[in-house]
C-alpha cells in the first residue's frame, strides 16, 4: 500500500455502520419486540445418550403465564432439518429432529418448548418439565470404535476420501518417512451475542417472517419454505444487527424452526433469545479432529507423498453443512506445497456431544496445524531448517494458476495467483529472522525458555457461482445498494458503499446498503466462507457500472456531449475537458428518468440497474504467520510476545477493515491455540458451560501483532482482483504457536495437540526433562 | 410473583416501572425502560457487555437487581453523548475502528468512561488491566486499546 | 439464565437484618451482599433462594477502621476500597496488592470482603488473606454475636462454620507488625480468573534471619490454610535460595490438592512449589 488511491477503493475509510453502534442505537435481535409476543424457552436434555420413556409437561402447563408446551408429538408435520446444499442420501437418516423424538443424543438437545408471556416465567416452567429415560452407552471420542446411532445405523455416518497419485509407491521409494499423530481441540465461534430468533406471522398478508436471521438468509429461506410448504414469496427473513457470526450464527437450528411453527400456529409473535449456557452447549461446536498423518520425503525434503487419516468428531448429529468441514480438510491440507501423491481418508463420526459445524477457517485452522507440524518434524528429521524445507516445497509464482485433483466445497482446487516465497521473504525481513535467532539464543543462554515458529497457508474465498445486486439512485441523488449479502459485523455496508462509490463517482457516505432482507431482493449469497466481499462486491460493481453507463448516456443527451467525454465526480456528471463547464447531478438524471419524464426517451424508468457476477472457481489468498513465545517452565504458561501476520489479499478495498479482520481472527485463533476448549467428562457431561470455563482471550492475553497486507497477487478471477480476508487472521495461529513452543522447548514435534494448556505443557516439559535425565 | 413499583433515574430521566424483584437491572433497562443499548453477553458477570455506571461506579448490570438501583444515578450508553455531540470515546472508537459487530461496544465505552472519569491519568498498565475485564470477539482488542488511549489523551488535554 | 423468584428484603439496620435472616434461613433465605457470586449462581439456577436479605442499605456495615491492633472490615466494604491507600502500613500494602488479583474492576466495585469469606470459594484471595493473617470473623444472629477464629471457620469447599441464620457482620484482621514483608503469587489461566493456586507469605527479617513467618496456600485445597510445617522451616532460617527451595518442596509435599475433571492434583502441587518460590523471592526483594 504505497501510494494512496484516488477513489474510495483501497482507502482506510471510516465505517458507515458505526454511528448507531457507538450510541446504543443498534438493533440486535434481542432488542426487537412485537406486540403480544410470546417468549420461548427450551427444555434441553440433561442426558448424553438415553431412550425417552416419557416426558411430563403438566406442571409446566399449569404455571400461570404459560401459554403452551410442545414436545415432538405436537409437531409431527415438521421434519428434521435439511442440509443447506440439498439432499445427501447417506446422511438423511442422521438428521436432527427439531425436538427429540425417542432418543436423546447430547446434553443440550432440545426436548420440549415452552411458550410463555415472559422470559422469566418461561424459564420457571422449563424447570418443571421432567423426563423418564433409560440411559444408553455414551460415546465421547471419535477415535474410539464406532457405536450404534440407533437400532440400524453406526455412528460412523460417513467416510470421506480424496487423493491423487500412487502414495504406496512413493512410500516405498522414500528417503525417509515421517509420521505424526496430532489433534485439534473442540472449540468454536462463540460470538459475544448469543443466538436469537423471532417468528411472526402476518395473517392478513399470509406472510411468515423470521427476524434475527444471519449468514445466509436467502438460502435459509429456501430451506424453510420447503419445510413449511410455503412459497418463498410468503416467507421472509430479516437480518438485524448481528453480534458476530464466525460461521456458527445464522445456520438453521431447531429453535428457528420452532419460533416459526409456533408463530404460525398461535398467530402471535414468538421470541427466543438464547442464554450463554445454552449457547455453549447448543450452538455449533467445531474443529475437533485427530490426524494420523505421514509423509514420504526425499533426501532434500521434497514431499513425495502424504497419507492423511483422520477422525472428525461431528457431535451428535450432522448439521446443515453436512460433510463440508471433513471434505475441506481433505482438499486443502496440502496447502502451498508441491505434493507428489496424496491420500486422505476421513472418518466422519457421531459422538454424544454438541453437534459441530463450520467455524471461521473451517478445515484450514485444523489442517494448517497438522501439515505445518508435519513439516517441522520433517525438517528436524533431515537436519534442515524449518524454512528451507518449506522453501524447497513451495509452489512457485510462475506455476500459477496451479490446479490439483482435489476439491473444496465441490469446487476443484485451483490456486489462481500467488507468490508464496515472496511473501515469506517479506515476513522474515520484517521480523529480522536471523537477528531474531541470535537474540533468542542469547535469551536461552540466560535461562529463558523462548522460541519462534512460523506457518504458511493458503486460504480460499469467494465461492460462487453467482451473486447479484441492485443499485438505485433516487431523485435527490441518494443511492441505495440492495444486496443479498449478510453482515455479521465485518463492515459489509462500508465495503459495498466504497465499491459502488468508486464506480459511480460519488461520496460513499451517500450510499445506503441493504442486506439480509429477502423481501428486497430475490437472491443472495449471504456471508460465509469469505465470499461476501468477492462475490457481492463484484456484483455491486457490475450494477454500478450499468447505472454509470445509463447516467452518462442520459447526461450526454442533456449536455450534448459524447458519453465518453463525461465523468462523474462527487455525484455530478461533468465534462472531462471542460472543468467548471455545465454539469448535471445524478439526482437530476434520475429525475429525467421518472416514468412520466419526456426526456426518458423510451429507456426503462429509473436510474437503476441490476448487476450479476459469476465465477467458476474460488480465489485463493495466502499468507504466513510467525510467533515468538515465552514459556514459563514452572507453570507451563505460554506468553505470546510477538506475532506477525502476512497476507496477500489481491486487492484491499478498505485496508483498515482488512487489518481489523486479521487482528480479530488472530485473537480467536489464539483462543483455540492456548485457551478455548469444550471439555466433556466420560459420561458426556459438558464441562465448559460458563464463560469462567470456556476461556476467551482478553486484552491481557493479546500480544502486539504486526500485519503485512500485501497486494502482489490480485485475483485473476474477478474484475476487482479481490480475495476474501475474513479467515486469514485465524487460519494458522495454532500452527505457528505450536511451532514456536517446540522451538522454545528445543524439541520439534513435541506439541501434538491444541489447545496447549499450561497443565498439558507442564506435563510435556516434565516428560522431556525425565527423558533428558535418563539419557 | 408480585411486582414492585420503582423509579429508576437513568441518564437524567426518571422511569417509573413495575418489576419483580428478580428482574436484573440490565433486563429492566432493556425491557421496561426501552434502553436496549445495554447488552447481555453472558448474564453471569464475565463478559462485560452489560457494563454501566451506577452511582459513579462501573458495574455489571446483569449482577444487580433493578430494585437495588432505586435512588441511584444510572448512566447507560444512551446517555454517553451530550445530545448530538459524541463523547470523545465514541469518536475515538469510530476513528480507530475499535468495533466490528458493535455488540461489546456499549460495555467497553461505559467501562472506559467510568474509569477515565475516576482516574483521568490512569497509567497504561492499569488501563490494560481495566479493559481486560470485558470480552470482544471481533476486534482483537488492539484498536479498542488505541481508541481509549486516544480519547484519554484528548480528555486530559486542556481545552 | 433468569433467576427464580424471591422476595427482596431491604433492612436498614443489622438488627432488622438479623431478624429477617432468622425468619427466612430455614427456607434457604440468604444474605445478598455484592451479588458477584450469588447472582451468577442464581442465574444458573443452582440456587433459588425464596428470600434475599439485601444488606446493601445498612450503613452500620460501612466499617473500615483500625481499632487497637486489628483492622475492622464491615460487611459493606467492597474489594475496591482496599485500593485507595486508606489503610497504612504493611497491612494496607498487602491488601492493596492482593485486591488487584481479584476479578476485574467492575466486579470489585460491588463484591465485598465479607461476602468472599461467607461464600468461601477455595480460590478466594480474601479467604487466603484471612487464613494467613489469623482473622477473627464476627457473626451475628438473633442469639447475639460470636467471634469465630479463622482456624475454626473453613470446613470444606464453600462450607464454613457460619450458620445459615448468621450474618457475617465484620472481619477483624490483626495488623502486621511494622517491618513485615510479604510475598503473594497466584496462577490463573487469564488475568482476573479464579486462581488454580496461590501462595501468601509474610515475615520479618531481623539480623539476617526470618522472624514470625506465616505461610499459607489458597486455591489448591478445599479451603485456604497456613502450613505450620513450612513456617517451621522458615522460622529462624536465612532468607536465601536454599531455605526457599526446602520450604517450597515441603509445601508441595504437604498439599492435599483439589482435583477435578480439568485440573489434576499433581499439577496443583507443581504450581504450589513454583508459586512458593516466587512469593519468597518477592519477600527478598
Ligand atoms: C467474573 C468474576 C470473576 C471473579 N473472580 C474472582 C477472583 O478472582 N477471586 C475472588 O475471590 N472472587 C472472584 N469473584 C467473586 C467476587 O469476588 C465476589 O464478590 C465474592 O466472591 C462474593 O462477594 P459478594 O459480596 O459479591 O457476595 P454475594 O455474591 O452477595 O454472596 C455470596 C454468598 O455469600 C453470602 N453472604 C454474602 N455476604 C454475607 C454476609 N455478610 N453474611 C453472611 N452471608 C453472606 C451470600 O448469601 C451468598 O451465599 C469473581 C466474580 C466474578 C463475577
Ligand atoms: S452480561 Fe453482564 S457481564 Fe456478561
Ligand atoms: S465488536 Fe463484536 S464483540 Fe466486540
XYZ file of C-alpha atoms in Angstrom, chain B residues 14-133:
120
model
C -36.999 9.180 35.516
C -38.509 5.865 34.565
C -41.438 4.680 36.675
C -41.611 0.949 36.156
C -43.081 -2.104 37.744
C -40.799 -5.108 38.159
C -40.463 -8.336 40.014
C -37.564 -8.186 42.473
C -35.758 -10.821 40.446
C -35.577 -8.640 37.353
C -31.949 -7.764 36.763
C -31.068 -4.144 36.282
C -29.950 -4.987 32.750
C -33.299 -6.543 31.873
C -35.213 -3.692 33.466
C -33.281 -1.127 31.454
C -33.824 -3.098 28.276
C -37.371 -4.357 28.670
C -39.012 -1.764 30.898
C -37.156 1.426 30.035
C -36.626 0.542 26.373
C -32.919 1.258 26.676
C -31.617 -1.645 24.651
C -28.130 -0.244 24.182
C -27.019 -2.156 27.273
C -26.319 -5.650 26.007
C -26.269 -9.073 27.580
C -23.472 -11.406 26.610
C -23.372 -13.876 29.465
C -25.623 -12.892 32.372
C -23.029 -14.164 34.808
C -20.633 -11.309 35.157
C -17.775 -12.341 32.900
C -18.189 -10.649 29.530
C -18.841 -7.034 30.472
C -21.308 -6.340 27.644
C -23.758 -5.062 30.269
C -21.349 -2.640 31.955
C -22.986 0.633 33.029
C -22.300 3.318 35.609
C -24.327 3.300 38.826
C -23.653 5.969 41.420
C -20.430 6.846 39.666
C -19.049 3.298 39.704
C -18.822 0.944 36.748
C -20.792 -2.202 37.453
C -22.126 -5.289 35.713
C -25.813 -4.587 35.314
C -26.562 -8.302 34.936
C -25.434 -8.833 38.525
C -27.666 -6.211 40.122
C -31.382 -6.296 40.568
C -33.399 -3.347 39.381
C -34.915 -2.904 42.841
C -31.398 -2.272 44.160
C -30.865 0.660 41.838
C -33.633 2.933 43.041
C -32.378 6.243 44.295
C -29.088 5.930 42.452
C -27.892 7.726 39.362
C -27.681 5.325 36.464
C -25.816 6.044 33.256
C -26.000 3.935 30.137
C -24.661 4.153 26.604
C -27.734 6.103 25.528
C -26.630 8.948 27.773
C -22.939 8.999 26.924
C -23.121 11.590 24.169
C -24.096 15.126 25.007
C -27.066 15.484 22.698
C -25.600 15.243 19.225
C -22.060 15.797 20.452
C -20.431 12.454 20.736
C -18.260 11.690 23.731
C -14.532 11.647 22.883
C -14.572 7.894 23.457
C -17.340 7.399 20.921
C -15.445 9.409 18.337
C -12.221 7.601 19.098
C -13.909 4.217 18.715
C -15.066 5.160 15.230
C -11.775 6.693 14.206
C -9.720 3.758 15.425
C -12.004 1.048 14.048
C -12.491 -0.209 17.589
C -15.713 -2.016 16.766
C -16.895 -4.549 14.259
C -20.208 -6.092 15.190
C -20.597 -3.496 17.922
C -22.139 -5.851 20.433
C -19.427 -5.334 23.036
C -19.094 -1.628 22.278
C -21.565 -0.126 24.781
C -19.956 -2.128 27.577
C -16.448 -1.060 26.624
C -17.482 2.556 26.238
C -19.164 2.723 29.630
C -16.296 0.862 31.277
C -13.762 3.262 29.825
C -15.892 6.324 30.522
C -16.402 5.359 34.157
C -12.780 4.561 34.750
C -11.397 7.639 32.989
C -13.723 9.874 34.986
C -12.406 8.441 38.220
C -8.819 8.255 37.114
C -8.036 10.515 34.150
C -4.297 9.915 34.491
C -4.566 6.159 34.512
C -1.307 4.537 33.519
C -1.111 2.152 30.641
C -0.672 -0.981 32.666
C -3.717 -0.194 34.737
C -5.678 0.695 31.633
C -4.889 -2.685 30.125
C -5.974 -4.321 33.381
C -9.262 -2.477 33.356
C -10.036 -3.149 29.708
C -9.267 -6.833 30.214
C -12.471 -7.120 32.190
